[in-house]
Amino acid sequence: MASTVHYWAMERRTLISGALSLAPLMTLAPLVGRGAVPSSGWDFVIVGAGTAGLPAAIFASRRGARVLLIDVADDIGGTMHMANGQVSAAGTRIQAAKGIEDTPDDHFEDAMRLSMGLADRDILRTTCDRAPEMINWLLDNGLTPIAEHPVTGSNPGRPAYTIPRYLWAAEEGPAILAVVRKQLEPELASGRVVTQLNTRASGLILDNAGTVRGVRAKHAGQSLEFFGRHVLITSGGYAMNPELFEQLNGFPAYSGGAYPHNQGGGLGLATSVGGWLRGHELHRAGTGNILTSDQFPARVYGRFNTTPQARPPWEIWVNDHGQRFIREDEPESYNRAMVLLKQPRLRYSVVFDQEILEQAPIGMTGWSTERLMSHFNAHPMFHAADSLEALAARAEIDADGLLATVEDYNAGVRRGTDELGREHKPLPIRRGPFYAITHLGSSATSSAGIVVDKQLRVLRGNGEPIPNLYAAGEVLGSGATLGNNFIPGFMLTPALTLGRLLGESLPIGEQRSSRLAPS
Ligand SMILES: Cc1cc2nc3c(=O)[nH]c(=O)nc-3n(C[C@H](O)[C@H](O)[C@H](O)COP(=O)(O)OP(=O)(O)OC[C@H]3O[C@@H](n4cnc5c(N)ncnc54)[C@H](O)[C@@H]3O)c2cc1C
């Protein structure tokens, strides 16, 4: 992406006192091949030119702010490159055109209900209040949702709103990015916004009073420093950092399905200056994904339909101990996800026999029987054997546990009862060959994140804000906006909305007013 480099006088450079006065009196940060980007004089230094960072830059620049967008990638856009693009708001013009009555209050109540009361009320409140203007802005500037939208939810059995307010374009996340990119163009051309790509923010610069004054960064082996009035951390989550993921969530990060640069660097920036994290316990992983392997960065290879409304189950699900842990026709995806979290290694296997294979509708979404058969004992997640004992060995399931479970289940099928309350149990599991398909609970988002107040100021452990430091987007943790559930559109929507709000609210120049609620 072409960048516009703008130079201006250095008299706006922030004076740093004490130890940090030893910081190099650098005014220009050298940049290979395109001149130099000023080191100081920025109103906003934004770490992460993605979903939250770009609206922040656009709306700050529209007010005349000077904005530096630092990104480790070689392009702007972040997760918008790959997201499904699903957003939601109450009071959009697309709702009005279809006569749908809705309010941010209703949206807030609905979203809090879906989050099981676990989302951050202030963040949700602000998001619901400001999301309509953000989505109307996208719609006004070319986002074209699918004709039937807005809707209440996406799939049966997944959490849904009570009022249709959920929408996305056929081109998904890239459609949002296209709008945002277009809106950024005039700000880049004006010279008020400058991008500093291929540059990793590696630290924050504090003065003696503990006020954040800037960002340290690395570009092509060079150390750089950028000074600004406000530093925004909009660097996304940590789903692509398996060590940090396991450390923060206590589960293996099997899947590498998130934006590659979501390495959690922003969490480190905040904690390095006293910020603290929350939401470790709000990790959520769904049932149904079949990954390429159990080694990070596995990809989603296929889907086994675990939604009973769409395909009632014929198989049993067992954990590594060979034990069933839920009625397989549990209708709520939330309940399935919560019980999965309690299984060792977030792992379970769908077990069935030849008779079920022949009679049941195929479980692998969109697959033929031939395709399925070609995977058994040829793909690490698909196992087949002539006996249940041999199947258990192949699928790393406790054999005694599996044998006992199958016996119990079959007895229940004969009696017409089930100890876990399952209703759909058409056949016992009795005739080999036997089959197992291994599922791993995985997630493309990260639940833990930086604690902020309602003004999005990064807080210290004692609850005091760290002066000049703000955060928005997934770096706040999915737990802040979703709790431990899925809420339609409530990762992209808060990132875009709160990023924009920071851009249009934080004081620049002589302006002191803020549209953010007082703390
Ligand atoms: C496959 C997929 C589909 C999704 N679909 C949806 C959906 O439909 N609806 C929804 O609500 N949510 C969805 N999400 C989640 C949502 O897209 C993200 O939570 C959201 O886009 C994150 O926005 P962000 O601004 O926090 O991070 P990003 O958009 O990822 O931006 C962060 C930026 O920071 C940069 N960066 C990172 N570290 C540094 C560093 N140290 N220095 C400099 N730059 C850095 C990155 O390169 C990146 O450009 C999806 C996620 C995935 C992975």
XYZ file of C-alpha atoms and ligand atoms in Angstrom:
572
model
C 0.000 0.000 0.000
C 1.427 3.371 -1.010
C 2.052 5.748 1.860
C 2.089 9.492 1.872
C 4.953 10.873 3.896
C 4.460 14.272 5.388
C 7.059 16.463 7.057
C 6.447 19.242 9.477
C 8.347 21.345 11.879
C 9.634 19.596 14.946
C 8.675 22.238 17.496
C 5.679 20.096 18.490
C 8.019 17.401 19.730
C 7.172 16.327 23.233
C 9.814 17.108 25.829
C 10.715 14.070 27.816
C 12.097 14.500 31.268
C 14.283 12.420 33.536
C 15.640 9.122 32.395
C 13.865 9.342 29.121
C 15.600 12.581 28.237
C 18.411 10.212 27.343
C 16.244 9.018 24.495
C 17.919 9.972 21.233
C 16.992 13.470 20.146
C 15.809 11.986 16.947
C 13.425 13.923 14.818
C 13.291 11.698 11.786
C 12.998 7.965 11.881
C 14.853 6.599 8.867
C 12.792 4.482 6.542
C 14.386 2.460 3.843
C 13.281 3.435 0.358
C 10.797 6.187 1.128
C 12.461 8.998 2.958
C 11.734 9.403 6.629
C 8.742 9.534 8.900
C 8.808 12.193 11.612
C 9.604 10.803 15.003
C 7.520 13.319 16.891
C 4.697 15.775 16.597
C 1.936 13.223 16.353
C -1.442 13.674 17.973
C -2.040 9.953 17.686
C 0.467 7.153 17.529
C -1.618 4.088 16.714
C -0.155 0.608 17.112
C -2.070 -1.582 14.676
C -3.597 -0.409 11.385
C -6.446 -2.900 11.489
C -10.128 -3.018 12.326
C -9.963 -0.619 15.266
C -6.870 1.386 14.314
C -8.023 2.483 10.867
C -11.322 4.133 11.896
C -9.433 5.806 14.732
C -6.988 7.262 12.214
C -9.666 8.326 9.728
C -11.855 10.126 12.244
C -8.938 11.735 14.054
C -7.531 13.009 10.783
C -10.896 14.427 9.762
C -10.606 16.693 12.798
C -7.155 17.786 11.729
C -5.131 15.421 13.904
C -1.731 14.171 12.845
C -1.780 10.423 12.980
C 0.928 7.800 12.711
C -0.281 4.289 11.982
C 2.336 1.680 12.858
C 1.812 -1.855 11.627
C 4.040 -4.897 11.583
C 2.391 -6.141 8.380
C 3.180 -4.912 4.891
C -0.410 -3.781 4.382
C -3.106 -2.157 6.446
C -6.327 -3.990 7.294
C -5.516 -6.554 9.961
C -8.162 -9.219 10.515
C -10.580 -7.512 8.109
C -8.644 -9.321 5.375
C -10.054 -12.635 6.562
C -13.048 -11.991 8.842
C -16.573 -13.026 7.918
C -17.556 -9.384 8.086
C -20.557 -9.918 10.349
C -21.573 -6.782 12.240
C -24.623 -5.624 14.157
C -26.259 -2.410 15.306
C -29.651 -1.095 16.343
C -31.047 1.873 14.461
C -29.295 1.429 11.144
C -30.800 2.818 7.993
C -31.111 -0.695 6.594
C -33.417 -1.551 9.513
C -35.397 1.647 8.970
C -35.847 0.799 5.280
C -37.417 -2.520 6.296
C -39.553 -1.034 9.040
C -37.643 -2.779 11.850
C -37.934 -0.901 15.115
C -34.897 -1.217 17.313
C -32.940 0.819 19.833
C -29.423 0.717 21.302
C -31.086 -0.026 24.664
C -32.683 -3.168 23.251
C -29.410 -4.117 21.601
C -27.555 -3.669 24.881
C -30.048 -5.794 26.821
C -29.939 -8.500 24.173
C -26.132 -8.490 24.010
C -25.758 -8.604 27.807
C -28.210 -11.510 27.917
C -26.225 -13.373 25.260
C -22.951 -12.717 27.083
C -24.458 -14.394 30.163
C -23.882 -11.087 31.930
C -20.129 -11.591 31.617
C -19.243 -8.889 29.068
C -17.978 -5.516 30.237
C -21.144 -3.414 30.635
C -19.459 -0.109 29.817
C -17.818 -1.419 26.664
C -21.033 -3.032 25.511
C -23.067 0.063 26.344
C -20.769 2.357 24.384
C -20.609 -0.094 21.500
C -24.388 -0.406 21.279
C -24.835 3.379 21.480
C -22.238 4.176 18.819
C -22.528 1.196 16.489
C -25.461 2.598 14.449
C -23.496 5.612 13.230
C -20.507 3.394 12.473
C -22.554 0.907 10.435
C -24.486 3.677 8.700
C -21.122 5.140 7.748
C -20.102 1.810 6.193
C -23.459 1.523 4.402
C -23.297 5.112 3.175
C -19.868 4.470 1.748
C -20.511 1.312 -0.181
C -20.988 -1.677 2.116
C -23.759 -3.731 0.511
C -25.256 -6.376 2.783
C -26.903 -9.548 1.531
C -30.460 -8.740 0.376
C -32.321 -10.494 3.233
C -30.317 -8.723 5.908
C -30.498 -7.706 8.686
C -31.159 -11.025 10.407
C -31.259 -12.146 14.030
C -28.598 -14.854 13.755
C -26.655 -17.009 11.362
C -27.284 -20.694 12.124
C -29.944 -22.585 14.049
C -28.799 -23.391 17.556
C -26.311 -20.513 17.622
C -27.013 -17.505 19.822
C -29.249 -15.009 18.060
C -30.708 -11.586 18.755
C -34.403 -11.064 19.347
C -34.540 -8.331 16.664
C -32.946 -8.451 13.182
C -29.864 -6.238 13.445
C -27.112 -8.496 12.130
C -25.687 -8.087 8.625
C -22.763 -8.796 6.368
C -21.784 -8.513 2.723
C -21.260 -11.451 0.392
C -17.587 -10.428 0.184
C -17.390 -10.606 4.007
C -14.551 -8.828 5.882
C -12.760 -7.596 2.747
C -15.941 -5.649 1.862
C -15.583 -3.656 5.095
C -11.881 -3.209 4.482
C -12.601 -1.866 0.986
C -14.838 0.854 2.467
C -12.353 1.722 5.189
C -9.452 1.803 2.741
C -11.353 4.222 0.506
C -12.154 6.445 3.486
C -8.511 6.472 4.507
C -7.275 7.587 1.091
C -8.036 11.319 1.430
C -6.521 11.360 4.915
C -3.314 9.795 3.577
C -3.329 12.230 0.674
C -3.719 15.138 3.088
C -0.538 14.048 4.806
C -2.219 14.039 8.198
C -2.157 10.245 8.315
C 1.111 8.452 7.689
C 1.595 4.704 7.686
C 4.716 3.085 9.041
C 4.404 -0.501 7.817
C 6.667 -3.524 8.336
C 7.312 -2.040 11.749
C 6.751 -3.821 15.033
C 5.955 -1.775 18.124
C 8.204 -3.220 20.807
C 7.821 -0.916 23.800
C 6.261 2.213 25.238
C 8.098 5.377 26.206
C 7.214 6.793 29.604
C 8.300 10.004 31.240
C 9.236 10.218 34.925
C 5.650 10.880 35.919
C 4.554 7.604 34.340
C 2.859 9.315 31.403
C 3.072 7.505 28.085
C 4.872 9.678 25.568
C 5.499 7.376 22.666
C 6.285 4.011 21.154
C 9.508 2.133 20.501
C 9.531 0.113 17.329
C 11.687 -2.060 15.100
C 11.856 -1.690 11.360
C 14.269 -3.629 9.155
C 16.639 -4.170 12.058
C 16.561 -0.521 13.092
C 15.265 0.770 16.422
C 12.851 3.675 16.082
C 10.968 5.923 18.475
C 7.759 7.812 17.836
C 6.363 10.420 20.198
C 2.739 11.484 20.341
C 0.048 12.967 22.492
C -2.061 9.821 22.564
C -0.894 6.274 22.113
C -3.564 3.810 21.005
C -3.041 0.077 21.236
C -5.175 -1.514 18.516
C -2.916 -4.448 17.750
C -5.493 -7.248 17.974
C -5.419 -10.471 19.951
C -2.950 -13.299 20.525
C -4.591 -16.274 18.829
C -1.505 -16.763 16.646
C 0.870 -16.997 19.582
C 0.476 -20.564 20.915
C 2.767 -20.057 23.925
C 0.955 -16.931 25.079
C -2.395 -18.560 24.329
C -1.631 -21.527 26.541
C -0.174 -19.275 29.220
C -3.207 -16.977 29.313
C -5.985 -19.487 28.693
C -4.587 -22.775 29.928
C -5.576 -24.574 26.721
C -3.572 -25.509 23.654
C -4.018 -23.189 20.685
C -4.489 -25.826 18.012
C -5.748 -23.679 15.206
C -3.754 -21.084 13.301
C -6.828 -19.551 11.697
C -6.404 -15.961 12.848
C -4.505 -13.052 11.289
C -0.831 -14.048 11.384
C 0.289 -10.864 13.139
C -2.111 -11.310 16.048
C 0.722 -12.284 18.380
C -0.403 -10.450 21.493
C 2.253 -7.759 21.339
C -0.231 -5.123 22.494
C -0.932 -7.009 25.711
C 2.795 -6.926 26.412
C 2.960 -3.195 25.716
C 0.205 -2.507 28.239
C 1.515 -4.784 30.965
C 5.045 -3.418 30.551
C 3.806 -0.078 31.916
C 1.551 -1.454 34.636
C -1.542 -2.395 32.679
C -3.311 -5.580 33.627
C -5.279 -8.270 31.902
C -8.584 -10.050 32.438
C -10.803 -12.558 30.680
C -8.486 -15.584 30.931
C -11.408 -17.706 32.097
C -13.727 -16.649 29.282
C -12.150 -18.758 26.556
C -14.650 -20.477 24.343
C -14.206 -23.179 21.708
C -17.004 -24.642 19.639
C -17.808 -28.193 18.632
C -17.701 -29.390 15.038
C -14.374 -28.264 13.590
C -12.123 -30.995 12.206
C -8.590 -29.640 12.040
C -5.742 -30.643 9.787
C -3.845 -31.990 12.811
C -3.448 -31.464 16.545
C -0.347 -29.318 16.033
C -0.471 -25.521 15.904
C -0.980 -23.905 13.377
C -3.579 -26.446 12.278
C -6.306 -25.276 9.927
C -9.982 -26.085 9.849
C -10.100 -28.975 7.385
C -13.787 -29.780 7.509
C -16.917 -29.507 9.612
C -18.790 -32.316 11.280
C -22.351 -31.125 11.719
C -22.992 -31.043 15.465
C -26.136 -28.903 15.211
C -29.009 -31.289 16.030
C -31.568 -28.949 14.472
C -29.819 -29.523 11.132
C -28.674 -33.138 11.588
C -29.766 -35.125 14.625
C -26.802 -37.198 15.852
C -26.487 -40.925 15.186
C -23.034 -41.224 16.773
C -21.773 -40.880 20.326
C -19.161 -38.368 21.421
C -16.480 -39.554 23.842
C -13.571 -37.821 25.499
C -10.058 -39.234 25.929
C -11.334 -41.368 28.840
C -13.856 -42.965 26.507
C -16.709 -41.273 28.379
C -19.688 -39.462 26.964
C -19.991 -35.974 28.423
C -23.159 -34.455 26.923
C -26.350 -35.561 25.229
C -25.195 -35.361 21.623
C -28.487 -33.768 20.586
C -28.009 -30.845 22.992
C -29.689 -28.011 21.071
C -27.731 -25.030 22.450
C -24.288 -24.408 20.988
C -23.394 -22.555 24.204
C -24.007 -25.660 26.311
C -21.991 -27.800 23.907
C -19.124 -25.309 24.034
C -19.142 -25.046 27.828
C -18.947 -28.786 28.376
C -16.218 -29.141 25.756
C -14.042 -26.820 27.857
C -14.065 -29.405 30.633
C -12.733 -32.253 28.474
C -9.035 -33.163 28.588
C -7.066 -31.485 25.797
C -10.367 -29.933 24.584
C -10.632 -33.132 22.611
C -13.404 -35.581 21.809
C -14.133 -38.214 19.193
C -17.325 -38.954 17.328
C -17.688 -42.738 17.352
C -19.927 -44.842 15.119
C -20.111 -48.198 13.359
C -20.666 -49.585 9.898
C -24.444 -49.684 10.264
C -24.599 -46.014 11.201
C -22.223 -45.169 8.377
C -24.584 -46.858 5.942
C -27.860 -45.509 7.284
C -27.195 -42.034 8.694
C -26.987 -38.853 6.660
C -23.303 -38.087 6.313
C -21.980 -35.979 9.195
C -19.150 -34.238 7.363
C -20.745 -31.167 5.838
C -20.573 -31.235 2.053
C -18.650 -34.523 1.847
C -19.508 -37.653 -0.107
C -19.219 -41.111 1.468
C -16.313 -41.869 -0.886
C -14.460 -38.822 0.316
C -15.090 -39.727 3.933
C -13.926 -43.311 3.445
C -10.709 -42.164 1.797
C -9.762 -40.325 5.007
C -9.946 -43.170 7.527
C -6.470 -44.068 8.732
C -5.073 -41.706 6.087
C -5.738 -38.393 7.868
C -4.692 -37.791 11.500
C -8.249 -37.014 12.615
C -10.023 -39.981 10.963
C -9.694 -43.481 12.424
C -11.134 -46.884 11.571
C -10.624 -50.370 13.028
C -12.306 -53.746 13.150
C -12.742 -53.699 16.913
C -13.543 -50.990 19.441
C -10.296 -51.797 21.287
C -8.245 -51.212 18.145
C -10.214 -48.065 17.368
C -9.508 -46.741 20.866
C -5.781 -47.296 20.358
C -5.780 -45.482 17.032
C -7.844 -42.535 18.302
C -5.975 -42.234 21.647
C -9.063 -43.060 23.680
C -9.041 -45.194 26.817
C -10.196 -48.611 25.566
C -11.898 -49.808 28.756
C -13.741 -46.535 29.022
C -14.909 -46.727 25.420
C -16.100 -50.334 25.719
C -18.072 -49.564 28.882
C -19.564 -46.432 27.343
C -20.692 -48.216 24.176
C -22.241 -50.988 26.263
C -24.141 -48.457 28.385
C -25.259 -46.483 25.380
C -26.468 -49.585 23.539
C -28.406 -50.723 26.611
C -30.052 -47.291 26.712
C -30.977 -47.534 23.031
C -32.625 -50.904 23.709
C -34.502 -49.529 26.726
C -35.403 -46.270 25.017
C -33.674 -44.189 27.699
C -30.384 -42.337 27.937
C -28.478 -41.414 31.057
C -27.563 -37.993 29.590
C -31.076 -37.318 28.328
C -30.406 -37.820 24.653
C -33.576 -38.210 22.630
C -32.315 -39.110 19.157
C -30.662 -42.537 19.322
C -31.715 -44.496 16.252
C -29.125 -47.306 16.340
C -26.743 -48.958 18.783
C -23.035 -49.166 17.999
C -22.370 -52.851 17.494
C -21.073 -53.909 14.063
C -17.532 -53.259 12.861
C -15.686 -51.746 11.291
C -15.847 -48.960 13.847
C -15.009 -45.333 13.129
C -13.883 -42.276 15.089
C -13.470 -38.681 13.954
C -11.481 -36.517 16.351
C -12.568 -32.971 17.168
C -10.413 -30.365 18.860
C -11.836 -27.278 20.497
C -10.262 -24.354 18.727
C -10.824 -20.642 18.456
C -9.637 -17.891 16.133
C -10.033 -15.201 18.777
C -8.504 -14.601 22.185
C -10.478 -14.045 25.364
C -8.018 -12.248 27.646
C -7.229 -8.607 27.148
C -6.225 -5.251 28.535
C -8.400 -3.685 31.216
C -9.695 -0.246 30.247
C -12.226 2.125 31.735
C -15.283 3.497 29.961
C -13.091 6.087 28.271
C -10.938 3.238 26.940
C -7.992 4.404 29.030
C -5.647 1.573 29.925
C -5.800 0.959 33.676
C -3.165 0.015 36.180
C -3.837 -2.769 38.645
C -4.946 -0.142 41.198
C -7.611 1.113 38.795
C -5.822 4.350 37.879
C -5.545 5.207 34.204
C -2.123 5.269 32.608
C -1.988 8.776 31.153
C -2.159 9.009 27.348
C -2.615 5.284 26.794
C -5.788 3.886 25.205
C -6.817 0.535 23.738
C -9.589 -0.814 21.511
C -10.348 -3.942 19.503
C -9.498 -7.531 20.275
C -6.606 -6.424 22.451
C -9.347 -5.836 25.059
C -10.097 -9.567 24.856
C -13.145 -11.269 23.398
C -14.330 -11.721 26.984
C -14.934 -7.978 27.235
C -17.478 -7.981 24.410
C -18.725 -11.578 24.281
C -18.377 -12.912 27.792
C -17.890 -16.618 27.124
C -20.522 -16.859 24.428
C -20.967 -15.932 20.799
C -22.747 -12.612 20.203
C -23.478 -11.905 16.561
C -20.977 -9.384 15.193
C -19.535 -8.440 18.536
C -15.852 -8.551 17.728
C -15.790 -6.518 14.519
C -18.520 -4.124 15.662
C -16.815 -3.024 18.910
C -13.417 -2.814 17.207
C -14.687 -0.538 14.431
C -16.968 1.450 16.729
C -14.578 2.045 19.609
C -11.685 2.764 17.253
C -13.768 5.410 15.534
C -14.865 6.816 18.881
C -11.283 7.271 20.033
C -10.429 8.986 16.767
C -13.270 11.444 17.007
C -13.087 12.020 20.745
C -9.585 12.424 22.090
C -8.426 16.015 22.310
C -6.138 17.399 19.652
C -4.488 20.792 19.446
C -6.311 23.171 21.776
C -9.470 21.084 21.753
C -10.249 19.668 25.165
C -13.753 18.296 24.746
C -14.324 14.597 24.658
C -17.391 12.696 23.528
C -16.495 9.839 25.792
C -18.402 9.444 28.994
C -16.639 10.775 32.080
C -15.009 8.120 34.161
C -11.426 -15.937 10.402
C -12.058 -14.904 11.292
C -13.359 -14.485 11.047
C -13.939 -13.530 11.881
N -15.197 -13.099 11.602
C -15.788 -12.191 12.412
C -17.095 -11.695 12.131
O -17.698 -12.011 11.115
N -17.666 -10.835 13.008
C -17.019 -10.420 14.137
O -17.583 -9.652 14.902
N -15.747 -10.834 14.397
C -15.131 -11.682 13.558
N -13.856 -12.090 13.814
C -13.103 -11.403 14.883
C -12.744 -9.990 14.422
O -12.482 -9.987 13.041
C -11.519 -9.468 15.179
O -11.727 -9.613 16.564
C -11.283 -7.994 14.870
O -11.192 -7.791 13.475
C -10.002 -7.534 15.561
O -9.783 -6.188 15.257
P -8.493 -5.469 15.844
O -8.462 -4.098 15.304
O -8.451 -5.640 17.297
O -7.290 -6.324 15.275
P -6.796 -6.454 13.739
O -7.844 -6.065 12.779
O -6.196 -7.802 13.598
O -5.659 -5.369 13.663
C -4.506 -5.473 14.431
C -3.339 -4.932 13.629
O -2.233 -4.759 14.509
C -1.058 -5.185 13.850
N -0.079 -5.534 14.884
C -0.107 -6.561 15.747
N 0.927 -6.496 16.599
C 1.640 -5.386 16.263
C 2.827 -4.786 16.769
N 3.496 -5.279 17.823
N 3.281 -3.677 16.170
C 2.629 -3.135 15.108
N 1.500 -3.679 14.584
C 1.009 -4.776 15.172
C -1.509 -6.333 12.970
O -0.638 -6.534 11.883
C -2.895 -5.860 12.535
O -2.853 -5.165 11.298
C -13.225 -13.008 12.990
C -11.922 -13.420 13.231
C -11.332 -14.349 12.382
C -9.913 -14.759 12.631
